[in-house]
Amino acid sequence: MSRPYVLLSAAVSLDGYLDDTGPERLLLSSPADFDRVDEVRASVDAILVGAGTIRADNPRLLVNSAERRAARTAAGKPEYPLKVTVSVSGELDPDAQFWHTGGEKVVYTTDRGADRLRRSGIAADVVPLGPEVDWRLLLEHLHDERGVHRLMVEGGGTIHTQLLQQELADELHLVLAPLFVGDPKAPRLFGPGAYQGARLRLVETRAIGDVVLMRYEPTAPGTGHLARPADRHWLRLACELAAQCPPSGTAFSVGAVVVAADGTELARGYSREAGDQVVHAEEAALAKVDPADPRLAGATVYSSLEPCARRASRPRPCARLILDAGVRRVVTAWREPDTFVEGADGTGVLQAAGAEVVVLPEFEEQAKAPNRHLLG
Ligand SMILES: NC(=O)c1ccc[n+]([C@@H]2O[C@H](COP(=O)([O-])OP(=O)(O)OC[C@H]3O[C@@H](n4cnc5c(N)ncnc54)[C@H](OP(=O)(O)O)[C@@H]3O)[C@@H](O)[C@H]2O)c1
Ligand SMILES: [Zn+2]
């Protein structure tokens, strides 16, 4: 069930359009912003666009900077990120620039789309996903079969809308360009449908020439199983809190955040906070929430280390404190090693009580960093 980190990237006009209806692609970004896009492309393992964008814009989707390509090669990566497209129909022009520039290409499609694409002799790996396009299957395939950990999605609106509505977007880079399209038949960035969750979290704004970049992270954990888009945001914060702990030679440094189902942060804490030599991160965070707060039942506890199952310093271990608070979901970066307690199994305690425990190993290094001296 592993998926890449999904970054949506788009530019819109002041009236919210992705393009006009003319035959040429409308240039929304400034030259400086195209260079920023080039930098983001160079940082990812794969770039995805929908079939509609290939038909409308005939893009090449390259890393244009030779220095950035050289840096990729020096780091042992392919010169160009993998290029990915998605088509239900399989109606793609085998002469489009997408297939004939850059590095490897893969097209995800339906069974009937695959037949059509193979007959057309398209120069790409064709992967059928069944009778329809299933985004979760597609992302898992990219991760597991193509080693894609970071995916940049460059549109169009149909693709962005589906990924956001299915809660599969981890980050949105939105550029606002100072011009108007004014044509209601032009494509919009996000279409109608059901959007999950609350407000997105604004993490950065940057003026780049005459455009403005806004970076958002969706924060409301949704109803999906296992890892949710917002999990990475909150677990990263927990790992940052772990780095703030007063150092100790005899206890772990851990950070924890309690987050309501609608994405509201209820509390945060870290080990040995406020001069308490034995307080644990989850304990410190939960102590700041009113035990009668009805949001605890739907909340998630993000802890940089698996909650403890046994401890000498307090009667109730953190796994128990979490359950007693009514919380039934925990996200963590690594399982507790046997450093202080033999066979600690906070996950087992939580799961036995019906709680969901999600481990995101991509944060393990960051979570371990303040504990290196304890790990031998
Ligand atoms: N300003 C920007 O940042 C930016 C970026 C990219 C694109 N654009 C603009 O966006 C426009 C294209 O947007 P778009 O929405 O038409 O195309 P799109 O989102 O690029 O692709 C839509 C296509 O994706 C395929 N698809 C894959 N899975 C699907 C699913 N589950 N449901 C429906 N379709 C699925 C379908 O291909 P088949 O039809 O082959 O089945 C569909 O037609 C262009 O005007 C382009 O210039 C702007
Ligand atoms: Zn603990």
Short mmCIF file of C-alpha atoms and ligand atoms in Angstrom, two decimals:
data_model
loop_
_atom_site.label_atom_id
_atom_site.label_comp_id
_atom_site.label_asym_id
_atom_site.label_seq_id
_atom_site.Cartn_x
_atom_site.Cartn_y
_atom_site.Cartn_z
CA MET A 1 0.00 0.00 0.00
CA SER A 2 2.88 2.41 -0.64
CA ARG A 3 2.40 5.41 -2.86
CA PRO A 4 4.65 8.22 -4.05
CA TYR A 5 4.48 11.70 -2.59
CA VAL A 6 2.12 13.51 -5.00
CA LEU A 7 2.75 17.14 -5.86
CA LEU A 8 0.15 18.91 -8.03
CA SER A 9 1.49 21.85 -10.04
CA ALA A 10 -0.54 24.33 -12.09
CA ALA A 11 -0.83 27.94 -13.17
CA VAL A 12 -4.13 29.80 -13.42
CA SER A 13 -5.34 33.18 -14.65
CA LEU A 14 -6.89 35.69 -12.27
CA ASP A 15 -10.29 34.36 -13.31
CA GLY A 16 -9.25 30.80 -12.52
CA TYR A 17 -8.60 29.29 -15.95
CA LEU A 18 -5.83 26.88 -16.93
CA ASP A 19 -5.77 27.85 -20.59
CA ASP A 20 -7.81 29.71 -23.18
CA THR A 21 -9.67 27.98 -26.01
CA GLY A 22 -7.23 28.96 -28.77
CA PRO A 23 -5.11 26.37 -30.58
CA GLU A 24 -1.86 27.51 -28.95
CA ARG A 25 -1.06 26.87 -25.30
CA LEU A 26 -1.62 30.01 -23.21
CA LEU A 27 1.57 31.05 -21.40
CA LEU A 28 0.55 31.87 -17.84
CA SER A 29 3.86 31.67 -15.96
CA SER A 30 6.75 34.13 -16.08
CA PRO A 31 10.19 33.03 -17.35
CA ALA A 32 11.49 32.95 -13.76
CA ASP A 33 8.61 30.70 -12.81
CA PHE A 34 9.28 28.32 -15.69
CA ASP A 35 12.75 27.99 -14.23
CA ARG A 36 11.26 27.16 -10.82
CA VAL A 37 9.10 24.49 -12.50
CA ASP A 38 12.26 23.14 -14.11
CA GLU A 39 13.84 22.90 -10.66
CA VAL A 40 10.84 21.01 -9.28
CA ARG A 41 10.92 18.66 -12.27
CA ALA A 42 14.58 17.96 -11.62
CA SER A 43 13.72 17.02 -8.01
CA VAL A 44 11.15 14.32 -8.82
CA ASP A 45 11.26 10.73 -10.00
CA ALA A 46 8.36 11.11 -12.41
CA ILE A 47 6.18 13.74 -14.11
CA LEU A 48 2.56 12.96 -14.96
CA VAL A 49 0.10 14.73 -17.28
CA GLY A 50 -3.32 13.65 -18.50
CA ALA A 51 -3.96 12.61 -22.10
CA GLY A 52 -5.96 15.84 -22.55
CA THR A 53 -2.86 17.92 -21.93
CA ILE A 54 -0.82 15.91 -24.44
CA ARG A 55 -3.54 16.44 -27.05
CA ALA A 56 -3.98 20.16 -26.25
CA ASP A 57 -0.40 21.29 -25.61
CA ASN A 58 1.89 18.63 -27.12
CA PRO A 59 4.35 19.20 -24.22
CA ARG A 60 7.85 17.74 -23.95
CA LEU A 61 8.10 17.80 -20.12
CA LEU A 62 11.88 17.89 -19.92
CA VAL A 63 14.39 19.13 -17.37
CA ASN A 64 15.78 21.96 -19.48
CA SER A 65 18.78 22.94 -17.36
CA ALA A 66 21.90 20.95 -18.30
CA GLU A 67 23.32 21.56 -14.79
CA ARG A 68 20.24 20.08 -13.16
CA ARG A 69 20.39 17.06 -15.45
CA ALA A 70 24.07 16.61 -14.63
CA ALA A 71 23.28 16.81 -10.91
CA ARG A 72 20.65 14.10 -11.35
CA THR A 73 23.09 11.84 -13.15
CA ALA A 74 25.77 12.50 -10.52
CA ALA A 75 23.27 11.44 -7.85
CA GLY A 76 22.74 8.14 -9.67
CA LYS A 77 19.32 9.08 -11.06
CA PRO A 78 18.25 8.94 -14.70
CA GLU A 79 19.00 12.16 -16.56
CA TYR A 80 15.27 12.84 -17.04
CA PRO A 81 12.39 11.91 -14.74
CA LEU A 82 10.09 9.15 -15.95
CA LYS A 83 7.24 10.61 -18.03
CA VAL A 84 3.78 9.28 -17.22
CA THR A 85 0.43 9.83 -18.86
CA VAL A 86 -3.06 8.52 -18.23
CA SER A 87 -5.72 7.83 -20.83
CA VAL A 88 -9.03 6.00 -20.59
CA SER A 89 -9.56 5.79 -24.35
CA GLY A 90 -5.99 5.15 -25.47
CA GLU A 91 -6.47 7.84 -28.12
CA LEU A 92 -3.01 9.32 -28.18
CA ASP A 93 -0.99 10.49 -31.14
CA PRO A 94 2.14 8.31 -31.50
CA ASP A 95 3.88 11.33 -33.06
CA ALA A 96 3.35 13.61 -30.02
CA GLN A 97 6.56 15.10 -28.62
CA PHE A 98 5.90 13.41 -25.27
CA TRP A 99 7.04 10.04 -26.68
CA HIS A 100 10.07 11.27 -28.57
CA THR A 101 11.91 13.45 -26.04
CA GLY A 102 13.46 12.86 -22.62
CA GLY A 103 13.82 9.53 -20.85
CA GLU A 104 11.48 6.60 -20.23
CA LYS A 105 7.72 6.82 -20.73
CA VAL A 106 4.80 4.89 -19.33
CA VAL A 107 1.11 5.19 -20.14
CA TYR A 108 -1.55 3.96 -17.72
CA THR A 109 -4.82 3.08 -19.36
CA THR A 110 -7.80 0.75 -19.42
CA ASP A 111 -7.80 -2.70 -21.00
CA ARG A 112 -9.45 -1.40 -24.18
CA GLY A 113 -7.15 1.66 -24.19
CA ALA A 114 -4.16 -0.69 -24.03
CA ASP A 115 -5.32 -2.57 -27.13
CA ARG A 116 -5.62 0.66 -29.07
CA LEU A 117 -2.26 2.00 -27.86
CA ARG A 118 -0.40 -1.19 -28.70
CA ARG A 119 -1.92 -1.22 -32.19
CA SER A 120 -0.82 2.39 -32.66
CA GLY A 121 2.77 1.35 -31.96
CA ILE A 122 3.26 3.93 -29.21
CA ALA A 123 6.88 4.25 -27.96
CA ALA A 124 6.14 3.64 -24.28
CA ASP A 125 5.46 1.02 -21.67
CA VAL A 126 1.66 0.46 -21.75
CA VAL A 127 0.11 -0.57 -18.41
CA PRO A 128 -3.59 -1.56 -18.40
CA LEU A 129 -5.33 -1.02 -15.04
CA GLY A 130 -8.55 -2.95 -15.79
CA PRO A 131 -11.92 -1.70 -17.06
CA GLU A 132 -11.26 1.81 -15.72
CA VAL A 133 -8.44 3.97 -14.42
CA ASP A 134 -7.95 3.34 -10.69
CA TRP A 135 -5.70 6.05 -9.23
CA ARG A 136 -4.69 4.10 -6.16
CA LEU A 137 -3.62 1.15 -8.29
CA LEU A 138 -1.75 3.48 -10.62
CA LEU A 139 0.16 5.16 -7.78
CA GLU A 140 1.02 1.84 -6.15
CA HIS A 141 2.28 0.53 -9.47
CA LEU A 142 4.43 3.62 -9.98
CA HIS A 143 5.90 3.21 -6.51
CA ASP A 144 6.39 -0.53 -6.44
CA GLU A 145 7.27 -1.26 -10.07
CA ARG A 146 8.93 1.95 -11.20
CA GLY A 147 10.55 3.08 -7.92
CA VAL A 148 8.79 6.46 -7.97
CA HIS A 149 8.89 8.17 -4.56
CA ARG A 150 8.15 11.73 -5.66
CA LEU A 151 5.62 12.40 -8.41
CA MET A 152 4.94 15.80 -9.96
CA VAL A 153 1.55 16.14 -11.65
CA GLU A 154 1.37 18.94 -14.22
CA GLY A 155 -2.33 18.80 -15.09
CA GLY A 156 -4.65 19.18 -16.64
CA GLY A 157 -7.77 20.04 -14.71
CA THR A 158 -9.39 16.61 -15.01
CA ILE A 159 -6.37 14.91 -13.48
CA HIS A 160 -5.85 17.51 -10.72
CA THR A 161 -9.53 17.34 -9.78
CA GLN A 162 -9.50 13.56 -9.49
CA LEU A 163 -6.35 13.41 -7.37
CA LEU A 164 -7.53 16.15 -5.01
CA GLN A 165 -11.06 14.74 -4.66
CA GLN A 166 -9.71 11.24 -4.01
CA GLU A 167 -7.42 12.67 -1.31
CA LEU A 168 -4.29 11.55 -3.10
CA ALA A 169 -2.55 14.94 -3.30
CA ASP A 170 0.13 15.72 -0.73
CA GLU A 171 0.99 19.18 -1.94
CA LEU A 172 -0.36 21.79 -4.39
CA HIS A 173 1.82 24.36 -6.15
CA LEU A 174 -0.54 26.99 -7.54
CA VAL A 175 0.74 29.91 -9.58
CA LEU A 176 -1.55 32.90 -10.05
CA ALA A 177 -0.82 34.80 -13.25
CA PRO A 178 -1.87 38.46 -13.68
CA LEU A 179 -4.10 38.07 -16.73
CA PHE A 180 -7.67 37.23 -17.62
CA VAL A 181 -9.04 34.56 -19.95
CA GLY A 182 -12.69 35.57 -19.83
CA ASP A 183 -14.01 32.62 -21.83
CA PRO A 184 -16.36 30.31 -19.92
CA LYS A 185 -15.54 27.47 -22.32
CA ALA A 186 -11.87 27.52 -21.24
CA PRO A 187 -10.68 24.72 -18.90
CA ARG A 188 -10.62 25.33 -15.16
CA LEU A 189 -8.13 23.96 -12.67
CA PHE A 190 -10.64 22.22 -10.42
CA GLY A 191 -13.97 20.96 -11.67
CA PRO A 192 -17.22 20.09 -9.91
CA GLY A 193 -17.51 17.15 -7.52
CA ALA A 194 -17.10 16.30 -3.86
CA TYR A 195 -14.04 17.74 -2.18
CA GLN A 196 -13.13 16.10 1.10
CA GLY A 197 -11.92 17.83 4.19
CA ALA A 198 -11.54 21.34 5.44
CA ARG A 199 -9.38 24.26 4.33
CA LEU A 200 -6.02 23.49 2.81
CA ARG A 201 -3.00 24.59 4.77
CA LEU A 202 -1.06 27.45 3.17
CA VAL A 203 2.64 26.68 3.68
CA GLU A 204 4.32 29.29 1.48
CA THR A 205 3.71 32.28 -0.78
CA ARG A 206 6.42 33.55 -3.12
CA ALA A 207 6.37 36.36 -5.69
CA ILE A 208 8.24 35.22 -8.82
CA GLY A 209 8.42 38.02 -11.37
CA ASP A 210 4.80 39.07 -11.85
CA VAL A 211 3.24 35.78 -10.73
CA VAL A 212 2.63 34.50 -7.21
CA LEU A 213 3.33 30.93 -6.14
CA MET A 214 1.16 29.54 -3.38
CA ARG A 215 2.07 26.20 -1.82
CA TYR A 216 -0.70 24.33 -0.04
CA GLU A 217 -0.91 21.07 1.84
CA PRO A 218 -4.25 19.32 2.23
CA THR A 219 -4.55 18.79 6.01
CA ALA A 220 -7.85 17.14 6.79
CA PRO A 221 -7.39 13.40 7.20
CA GLY A 222 -10.12 11.82 5.14
CA THR A 223 -11.90 8.52 5.30
CA GLY A 224 -9.37 6.45 3.36
CA HIS A 225 -7.65 3.44 4.83
CA LEU A 226 -4.06 3.54 6.08
CA ALA A 227 -1.91 6.50 5.07
CA ARG A 228 -3.77 9.72 4.26
CA PRO A 229 -2.41 12.74 2.41
CA ALA A 230 -2.20 14.90 5.55
CA ASP A 231 -0.27 12.26 7.49
CA ARG A 232 3.08 13.31 6.11
CA HIS A 233 2.54 16.92 7.06
CA TRP A 234 1.76 16.12 10.68
CA LEU A 235 4.36 13.40 11.12
CA ARG A 236 7.00 15.77 9.78
CA LEU A 237 5.94 18.27 12.45
CA ALA A 238 6.21 15.54 15.12
CA CYS A 239 9.75 14.78 13.92
CA GLU A 240 10.64 18.48 14.10
CA LEU A 241 9.36 18.56 17.70
CA ALA A 242 11.54 15.53 18.51
CA ALA A 243 14.56 17.57 17.50
CA GLN A 244 13.63 20.20 20.14
CA CYS A 245 13.73 17.83 23.14
CA PRO A 246 16.27 18.56 25.90
CA PRO A 247 18.98 15.94 25.29
CA SER A 248 19.09 12.77 27.40
CA GLY A 249 21.43 9.81 27.64
CA THR A 250 18.74 7.58 29.13
CA ALA A 251 15.52 8.30 27.21
CA PHE A 252 14.33 8.83 23.64
CA SER A 253 13.62 12.22 22.12
CA VAL A 254 10.13 12.11 20.64
CA GLY A 255 7.62 14.62 19.27
CA ALA A 256 3.84 14.19 19.12
CA VAL A 257 0.84 16.06 17.67
CA VAL A 258 -2.86 15.39 18.26
CA VAL A 259 -4.97 16.30 15.20
CA ALA A 260 -8.78 16.27 14.89
CA ALA A 261 -10.48 14.59 11.91
CA ASP A 262 -11.10 17.98 10.28
CA GLY A 263 -7.38 18.80 10.31
CA THR A 264 -7.42 21.03 13.42
CA GLU A 265 -4.36 20.67 15.61
CA LEU A 266 -5.55 19.93 19.17
CA ALA A 267 -2.16 19.81 20.92
CA ARG A 268 1.51 19.07 20.53
CA GLY A 269 4.24 17.94 22.88
CA TYR A 270 7.74 16.57 23.16
CA SER A 271 9.86 14.51 25.55
CA ARG A 272 11.02 16.21 28.78
CA GLU A 273 8.99 19.27 27.91
CA ALA A 274 8.80 22.18 30.40
CA GLY A 275 11.36 20.76 32.81
CA ASP A 276 9.52 17.47 33.47
CA GLN A 277 12.41 15.00 33.25
CA VAL A 278 10.27 11.94 32.55
CA VAL A 279 7.30 13.20 30.53
CA HIS A 280 6.81 11.48 27.14
CA ALA A 281 5.75 13.37 24.01
CA GLU A 282 2.30 11.76 23.60
CA GLU A 283 1.65 12.21 27.32
CA ALA A 284 2.65 15.89 27.17
CA ALA A 285 0.43 16.50 24.15
CA LEU A 286 -2.63 14.64 25.44
CA ALA A 287 -2.38 16.46 28.79
CA LYS A 288 -3.17 19.68 26.93
CA VAL A 289 -6.48 18.39 25.49
CA ASP A 290 -9.70 18.51 27.52
CA PRO A 291 -10.51 14.80 28.12
CA ALA A 292 -14.16 15.63 27.33
CA ASP A 293 -13.30 17.06 23.90
CA PRO A 294 -15.56 15.11 21.51
CA ARG A 295 -12.99 15.47 18.73
CA LEU A 296 -10.65 12.98 20.43
CA ALA A 297 -12.70 10.04 19.14
CA GLY A 298 -11.91 10.93 15.53
CA ALA A 299 -8.43 12.29 16.19
CA THR A 300 -5.05 10.96 15.12
CA VAL A 301 -1.96 10.98 17.34
CA TYR A 302 1.21 11.57 15.31
CA SER A 303 4.26 10.41 17.20
CA SER A 304 7.80 10.33 15.82
CA LEU A 305 8.35 7.04 17.73
CA GLU A 306 5.85 4.23 18.27
CA PRO A 307 3.96 4.92 21.54
CA CYS A 308 5.41 2.99 24.48
CA ALA A 309 3.73 -0.16 25.83
CA ARG A 310 5.57 -0.32 29.15
CA ARG A 311 7.44 2.28 31.20
CA ALA A 312 8.89 2.49 34.66
CA SER A 313 8.46 6.22 35.24
CA ARG A 314 4.63 6.47 35.12
CA PRO A 315 1.79 4.00 35.76
CA ARG A 316 0.22 4.22 32.29
CA PRO A 317 2.29 3.86 29.10
CA CYS A 318 1.50 6.11 26.15
CA ALA A 319 -0.35 3.42 24.16
CA ARG A 320 -2.74 3.16 27.11
CA LEU A 321 -3.03 6.97 27.50
CA ILE A 322 -3.97 7.22 23.82
CA LEU A 323 -6.65 4.53 24.11
CA ASP A 324 -7.99 5.99 27.37
CA ALA A 325 -8.29 9.38 25.64
CA GLY A 326 -10.56 7.70 23.08
CA VAL A 327 -8.14 8.11 20.17
CA ARG A 328 -8.22 5.24 17.68
CA ARG A 329 -5.59 6.20 15.12
CA VAL A 330 -1.82 6.56 15.45
CA VAL A 331 0.77 7.46 12.82
CA THR A 332 4.43 6.96 13.58
CA ALA A 333 7.81 6.86 11.86
CA TRP A 334 9.50 3.84 13.48
CA ARG A 335 8.92 0.98 15.90
CA GLU A 336 10.49 1.20 19.35
CA PRO A 337 13.80 -0.70 19.48
CA ASP A 338 14.81 -2.85 22.47
CA THR A 339 17.11 -0.12 23.84
CA PHE A 340 15.22 0.41 27.13
CA VAL A 341 12.38 -2.12 27.08
CA GLU A 342 12.61 -5.68 25.76
CA GLY A 343 9.92 -6.52 23.20
CA ALA A 344 8.03 -3.24 23.55
CA ASP A 345 4.92 -3.52 21.39
CA GLY A 346 2.87 -0.33 21.57
CA THR A 347 1.46 -1.15 18.14
CA GLY A 348 0.18 -4.50 19.42
CA VAL A 349 -1.50 -2.84 22.42
CA LEU A 350 -3.16 -0.24 20.18
CA GLN A 351 -4.27 -2.71 17.53
CA ALA A 352 -5.63 -5.14 20.11
CA ALA A 353 -7.98 -2.33 21.21
CA GLY A 354 -9.11 -1.73 17.62
CA ALA A 355 -6.90 1.27 16.88
CA GLU A 356 -5.28 1.77 13.47
CA VAL A 357 -1.51 2.16 13.46
CA VAL A 358 0.25 3.52 10.37
CA VAL A 359 4.04 3.52 10.04
CA LEU A 360 5.59 5.91 7.50
CA PRO A 361 9.17 4.65 7.16
CA GLU A 362 10.13 7.60 4.97
CA PHE A 363 10.38 9.63 8.23
CA GLU A 364 12.45 7.05 10.09
CA GLU A 365 15.79 8.76 9.53
CA GLN A 366 14.45 12.14 10.66
CA ALA A 367 12.80 10.60 13.73
CA LYS A 368 15.97 8.72 14.69
CA ALA A 369 18.30 11.69 14.21
CA PRO A 370 18.00 13.09 17.79
CA ASN A 371 18.40 9.53 19.17
CA ARG A 372 21.54 8.43 17.34
CA HIS A 373 23.60 8.28 20.57
CA LEU A 374 21.12 5.73 22.01
CA LEU A 375 21.08 3.40 19.04
CA GLY A 376 24.64 2.05 19.15
N1 LIG B 1 -1.98 26.05 -16.72
C1 LIG B 1 -1.50 24.88 -16.40
O1 LIG B 1 -0.76 24.76 -15.45
C2 LIG B 1 -1.89 23.69 -17.21
C3 LIG B 1 -1.26 22.47 -16.98
C4 LIG B 1 -1.66 21.36 -17.70
C5 LIG B 1 -2.70 21.49 -18.59
N2 LIG B 1 -3.29 22.69 -18.80
C6 LIG B 1 -4.40 22.82 -19.73
O2 LIG B 1 -5.40 21.91 -19.34
C7 LIG B 1 -6.12 21.50 -20.50
C8 LIG B 1 -6.24 19.99 -20.49
O3 LIG B 1 -6.97 19.61 -19.36
P1 LIG B 1 -7.97 18.39 -19.43
O4 LIG B 1 -8.73 18.34 -18.18
O5 LIG B 1 -8.69 18.49 -20.71
O6 LIG B 1 -6.99 17.16 -19.64
P2 LIG B 1 -6.09 16.31 -18.64
O7 LIG B 1 -6.51 16.50 -17.25
O8 LIG B 1 -4.68 16.55 -19.00
O9 LIG B 1 -6.43 14.87 -19.15
C9 LIG B 1 -7.74 14.40 -19.14
C10 LIG B 1 -7.72 13.03 -19.74
O10 LIG B 1 -7.16 12.13 -18.81
C11 LIG B 1 -7.65 10.84 -19.09
N3 LIG B 1 -8.11 10.25 -17.85
C12 LIG B 1 -7.36 9.48 -17.08
N4 LIG B 1 -8.02 9.03 -16.05
C13 LIG B 1 -9.24 9.52 -16.14
C14 LIG B 1 -10.41 9.35 -15.36
N5 LIG B 1 -10.39 8.61 -14.26
N6 LIG B 1 -11.49 10.03 -15.72
C15 LIG B 1 -11.48 10.80 -16.82
N7 LIG B 1 -10.41 10.95 -17.60
C16 LIG B 1 -9.30 10.32 -17.26
C17 LIG B 1 -8.71 10.98 -20.15
O11 LIG B 1 -8.02 10.67 -21.35
P3 LIG B 1 -8.72 10.03 -22.64
O12 LIG B 1 -9.60 11.10 -23.14
O13 LIG B 1 -7.56 9.73 -23.54
O14 LIG B 1 -9.44 8.84 -22.18
C18 LIG B 1 -9.05 12.45 -20.08
O15 LIG B 1 -9.52 12.94 -21.27
C19 LIG B 1 -5.37 22.05 -21.67
O16 LIG B 1 -6.06 23.17 -22.18
C20 LIG B 1 -4.04 22.45 -21.12
O17 LIG B 1 -3.48 23.57 -21.77
C21 LIG B 1 -2.90 23.77 -18.14
ZN ZN B 2 5.55 6.87 26.12
#
